[in-house]
Short mmCIF file of C-alpha atoms in Angstrom, two decimals:
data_model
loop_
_atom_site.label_atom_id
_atom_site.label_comp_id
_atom_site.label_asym_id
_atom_site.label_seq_id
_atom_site.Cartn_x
_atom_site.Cartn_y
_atom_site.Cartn_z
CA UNK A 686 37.84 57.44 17.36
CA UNK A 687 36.14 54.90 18.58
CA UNK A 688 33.28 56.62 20.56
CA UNK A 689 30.79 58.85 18.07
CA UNK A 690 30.86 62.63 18.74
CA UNK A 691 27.60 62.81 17.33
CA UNK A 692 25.61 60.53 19.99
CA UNK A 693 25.68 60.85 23.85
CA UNK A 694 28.73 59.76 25.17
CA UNK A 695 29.55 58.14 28.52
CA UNK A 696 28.18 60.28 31.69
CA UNK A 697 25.70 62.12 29.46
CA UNK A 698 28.44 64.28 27.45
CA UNK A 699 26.33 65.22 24.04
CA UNK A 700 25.50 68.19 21.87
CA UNK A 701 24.30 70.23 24.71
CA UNK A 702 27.40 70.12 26.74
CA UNK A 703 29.18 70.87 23.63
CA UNK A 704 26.77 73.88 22.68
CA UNK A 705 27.38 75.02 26.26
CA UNK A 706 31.11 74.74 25.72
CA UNK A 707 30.78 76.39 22.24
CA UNK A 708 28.73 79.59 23.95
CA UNK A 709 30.99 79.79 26.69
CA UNK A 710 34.25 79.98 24.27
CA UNK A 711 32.69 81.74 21.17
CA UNK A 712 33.86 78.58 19.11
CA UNK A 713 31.72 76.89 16.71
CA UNK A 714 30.19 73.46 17.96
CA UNK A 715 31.06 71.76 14.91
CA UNK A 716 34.77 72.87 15.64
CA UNK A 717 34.46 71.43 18.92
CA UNK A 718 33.14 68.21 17.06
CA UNK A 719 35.88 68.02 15.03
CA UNK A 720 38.84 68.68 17.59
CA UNK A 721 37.32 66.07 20.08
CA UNK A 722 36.74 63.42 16.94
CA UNK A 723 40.64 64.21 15.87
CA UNK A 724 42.71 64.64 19.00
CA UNK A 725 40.78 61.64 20.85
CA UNK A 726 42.11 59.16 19.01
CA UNK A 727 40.64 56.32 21.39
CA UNK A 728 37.80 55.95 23.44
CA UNK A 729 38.21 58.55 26.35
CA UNK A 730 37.89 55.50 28.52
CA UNK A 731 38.57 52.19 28.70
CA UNK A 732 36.42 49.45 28.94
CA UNK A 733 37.06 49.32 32.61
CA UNK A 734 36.53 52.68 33.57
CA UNK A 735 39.68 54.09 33.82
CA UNK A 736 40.55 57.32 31.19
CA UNK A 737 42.47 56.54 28.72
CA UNK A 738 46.44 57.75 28.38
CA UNK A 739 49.19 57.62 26.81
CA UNK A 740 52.72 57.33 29.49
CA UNK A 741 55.59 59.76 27.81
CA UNK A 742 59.08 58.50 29.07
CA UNK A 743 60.96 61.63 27.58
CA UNK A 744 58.63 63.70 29.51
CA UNK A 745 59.04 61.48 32.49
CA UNK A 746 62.73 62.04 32.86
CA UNK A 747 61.94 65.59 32.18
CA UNK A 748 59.72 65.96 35.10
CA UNK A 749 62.41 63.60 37.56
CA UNK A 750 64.88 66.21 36.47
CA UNK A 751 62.65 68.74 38.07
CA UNK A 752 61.59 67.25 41.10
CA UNK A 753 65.55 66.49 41.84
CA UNK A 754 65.95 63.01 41.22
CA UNK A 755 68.51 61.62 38.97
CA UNK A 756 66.86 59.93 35.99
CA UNK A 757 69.97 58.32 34.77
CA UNK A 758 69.75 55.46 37.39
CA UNK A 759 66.21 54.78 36.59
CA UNK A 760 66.94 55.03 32.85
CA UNK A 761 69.48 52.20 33.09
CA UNK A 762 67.23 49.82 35.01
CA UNK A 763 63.72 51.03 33.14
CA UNK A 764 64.81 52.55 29.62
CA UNK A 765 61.43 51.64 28.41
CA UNK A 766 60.13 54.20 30.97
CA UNK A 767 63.16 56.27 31.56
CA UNK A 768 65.15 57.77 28.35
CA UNK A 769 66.10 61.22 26.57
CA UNK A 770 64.15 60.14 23.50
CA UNK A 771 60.19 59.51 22.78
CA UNK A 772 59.13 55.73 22.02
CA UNK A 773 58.75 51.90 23.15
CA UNK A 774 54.93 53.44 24.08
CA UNK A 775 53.29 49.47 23.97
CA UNK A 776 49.86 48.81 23.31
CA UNK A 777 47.40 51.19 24.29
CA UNK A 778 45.86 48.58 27.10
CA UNK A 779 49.76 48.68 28.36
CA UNK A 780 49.66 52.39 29.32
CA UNK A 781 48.36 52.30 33.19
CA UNK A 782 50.96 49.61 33.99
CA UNK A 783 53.27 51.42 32.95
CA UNK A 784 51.89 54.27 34.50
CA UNK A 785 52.11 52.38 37.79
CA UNK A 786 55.68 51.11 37.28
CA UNK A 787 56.66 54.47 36.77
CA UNK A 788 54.55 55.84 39.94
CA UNK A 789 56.82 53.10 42.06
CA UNK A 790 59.71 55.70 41.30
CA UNK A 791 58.13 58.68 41.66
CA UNK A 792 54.16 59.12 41.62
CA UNK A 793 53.88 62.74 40.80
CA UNK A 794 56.37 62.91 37.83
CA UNK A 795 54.82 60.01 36.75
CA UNK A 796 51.83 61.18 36.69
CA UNK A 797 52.54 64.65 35.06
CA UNK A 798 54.05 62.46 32.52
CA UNK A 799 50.90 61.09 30.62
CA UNK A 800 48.71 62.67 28.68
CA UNK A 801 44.97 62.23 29.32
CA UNK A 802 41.62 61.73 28.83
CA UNK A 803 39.38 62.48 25.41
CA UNK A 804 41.76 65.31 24.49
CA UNK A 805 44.91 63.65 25.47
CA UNK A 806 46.10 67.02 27.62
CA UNK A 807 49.37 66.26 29.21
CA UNK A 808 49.24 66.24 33.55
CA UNK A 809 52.30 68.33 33.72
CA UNK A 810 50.11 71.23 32.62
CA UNK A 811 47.90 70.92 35.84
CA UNK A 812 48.90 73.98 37.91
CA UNK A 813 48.26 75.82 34.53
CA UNK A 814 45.07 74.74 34.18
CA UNK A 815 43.75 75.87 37.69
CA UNK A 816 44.00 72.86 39.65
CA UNK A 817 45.04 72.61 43.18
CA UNK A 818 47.50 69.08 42.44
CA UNK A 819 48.36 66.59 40.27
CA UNK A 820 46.10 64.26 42.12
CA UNK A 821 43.59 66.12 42.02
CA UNK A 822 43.36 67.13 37.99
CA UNK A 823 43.65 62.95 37.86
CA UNK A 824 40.90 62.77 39.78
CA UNK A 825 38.83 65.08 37.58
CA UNK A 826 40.13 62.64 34.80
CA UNK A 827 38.63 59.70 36.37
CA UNK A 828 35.37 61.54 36.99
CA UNK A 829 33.36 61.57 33.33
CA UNK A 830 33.37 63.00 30.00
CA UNK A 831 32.49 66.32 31.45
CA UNK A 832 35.30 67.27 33.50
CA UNK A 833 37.17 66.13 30.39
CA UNK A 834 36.01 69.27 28.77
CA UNK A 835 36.43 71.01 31.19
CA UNK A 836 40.22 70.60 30.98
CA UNK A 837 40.06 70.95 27.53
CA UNK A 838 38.10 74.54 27.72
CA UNK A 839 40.93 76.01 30.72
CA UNK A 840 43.54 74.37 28.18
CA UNK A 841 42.75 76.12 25.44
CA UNK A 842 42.92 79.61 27.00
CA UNK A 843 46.63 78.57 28.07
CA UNK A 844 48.20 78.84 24.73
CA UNK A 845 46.92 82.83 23.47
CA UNK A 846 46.96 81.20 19.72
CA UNK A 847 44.62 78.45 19.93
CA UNK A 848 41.20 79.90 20.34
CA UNK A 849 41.60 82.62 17.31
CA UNK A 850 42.52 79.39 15.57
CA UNK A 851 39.92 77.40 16.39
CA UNK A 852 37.25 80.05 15.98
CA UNK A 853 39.01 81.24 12.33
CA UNK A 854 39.34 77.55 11.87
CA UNK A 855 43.00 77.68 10.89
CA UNK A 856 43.59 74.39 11.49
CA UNK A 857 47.62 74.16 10.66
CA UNK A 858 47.77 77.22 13.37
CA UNK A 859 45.92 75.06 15.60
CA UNK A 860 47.49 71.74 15.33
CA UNK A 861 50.74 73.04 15.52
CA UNK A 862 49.92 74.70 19.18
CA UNK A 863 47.82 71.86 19.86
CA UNK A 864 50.21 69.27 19.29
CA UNK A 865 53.80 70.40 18.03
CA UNK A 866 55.42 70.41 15.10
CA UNK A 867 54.96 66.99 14.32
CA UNK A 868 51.44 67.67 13.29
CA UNK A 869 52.55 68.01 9.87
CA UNK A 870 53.59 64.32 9.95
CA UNK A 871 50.13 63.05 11.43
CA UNK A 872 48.34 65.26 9.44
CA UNK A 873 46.19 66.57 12.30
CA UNK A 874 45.24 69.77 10.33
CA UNK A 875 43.73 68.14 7.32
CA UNK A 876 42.23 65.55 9.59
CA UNK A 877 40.70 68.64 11.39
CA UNK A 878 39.43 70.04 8.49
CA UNK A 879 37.75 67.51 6.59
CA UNK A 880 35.77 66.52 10.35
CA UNK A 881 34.81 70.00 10.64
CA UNK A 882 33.56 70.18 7.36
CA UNK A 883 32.02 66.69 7.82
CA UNK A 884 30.38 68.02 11.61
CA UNK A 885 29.57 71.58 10.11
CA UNK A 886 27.26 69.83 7.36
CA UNK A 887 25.40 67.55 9.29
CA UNK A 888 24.71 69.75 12.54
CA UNK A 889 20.99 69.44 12.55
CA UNK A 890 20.99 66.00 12.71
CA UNK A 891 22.90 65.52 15.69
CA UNK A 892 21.59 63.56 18.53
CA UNK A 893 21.29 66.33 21.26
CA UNK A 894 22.71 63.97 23.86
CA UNK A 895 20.34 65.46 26.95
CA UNK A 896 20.97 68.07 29.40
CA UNK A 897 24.88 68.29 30.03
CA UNK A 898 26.55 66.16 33.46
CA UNK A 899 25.45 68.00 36.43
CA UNK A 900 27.80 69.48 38.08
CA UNK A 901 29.87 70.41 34.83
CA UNK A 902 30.51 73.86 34.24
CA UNK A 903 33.34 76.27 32.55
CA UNK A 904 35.53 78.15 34.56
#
């Protein structure tokens, strides 16, 4: 990751937001720490503002399927965007042009269809996670740091196995509701695990980061 966990982050996100966060969900901060260090594998934004994502083009004929539109026709003219299968993601600067590209054939699937933000939570989960649009969980994505959490704290009441996980620190139960069964093949448990244990024995010396983004709170 390429923004510390353990010093304030953009828009004032430090170790009181996350000790707010950790209260609110009975999960150890240094858990927190270690999920945000792990799953954010990049910068939650990019240098020019804009959150960072990563455009899924299985999920993206997925979600044309669902709105009604034919994704064959697409997938013969954009297969980079368009296909059946996961892959030909580009370079991580690439990802919001493809974004748009996609968005010229339908904005809403498109959107649904990348993940965001510093824990990478996919759009299509939106009406899940409380929010009244597409649009308008983007916007939250644009916002800061904060709202990032945010997401992350209504996503992790979505899925009934992930916060006895996180607070038992199971971390192959966790990774594998977190992110699938190819966890095993990224090794996102063990990575979880050795920053836990890595946050867990130097939680003293964190920077605490300030008083957390106005405006942020848990629902």
């Amino acid at each position: 990751m390429t923004t510390s966990t353990t010093s304030e982050s953009r828009n004032g996100v430090g170790q009181t937001t996350i000790d707010l966060l950790s209260a609110a969900l009975q999960v150890d901060a240094a858990a927190l720490h270690a999920v945000w260090s792990v799953e954010s594998a990049r910068a939650s934004f990019q240098a020019d503002g804009r959150p960072t994502i990563l455009f899924e083009r299985h999920i993206f004929w997925r979600r044309l399927v669902a709105y009604g539109t034919d994704p064959q026709i697409h997938a013969a003219r954009e297969p980079g965007l368009v296909s059946r299968a996961p892959g030909e993601y580009g370079s991580a600067a690439s990802q919001h042009a493809r974004l748009a590209r996609a968005e010229n054939i339908h904005r809403a699937a498109a959107r649904e269809s990348a993940s965001w933000g510093a824990f990478q939570i996919m759009g299509f989960h939106w009406r899940a996670l409380g929010y009244d649009s597409i649009d308008t969980f983007v916007d939250a994505m644009y916002r800061d740091e904060a709202a990032h959490f945010d997401a992350l704290a209504r996503f992790l009441r979505l899925d009934p196995r992930l916060l006895p996980a996180l607070r038992a620190q199971n971390w192959s139960t966790f990774a594998f509701a977190y992110n699938g069964p190819a966890y095993r093949k990224n090794r996102y448990d063990e990575k979880l695990a050795h920053a836990y244990q890595q946050f867990k024995a130097t939680t003293e010396s964190l920077s605490s980061g300030g008083a957390p983004q106005q405006g942020f709170k848990i629902v």
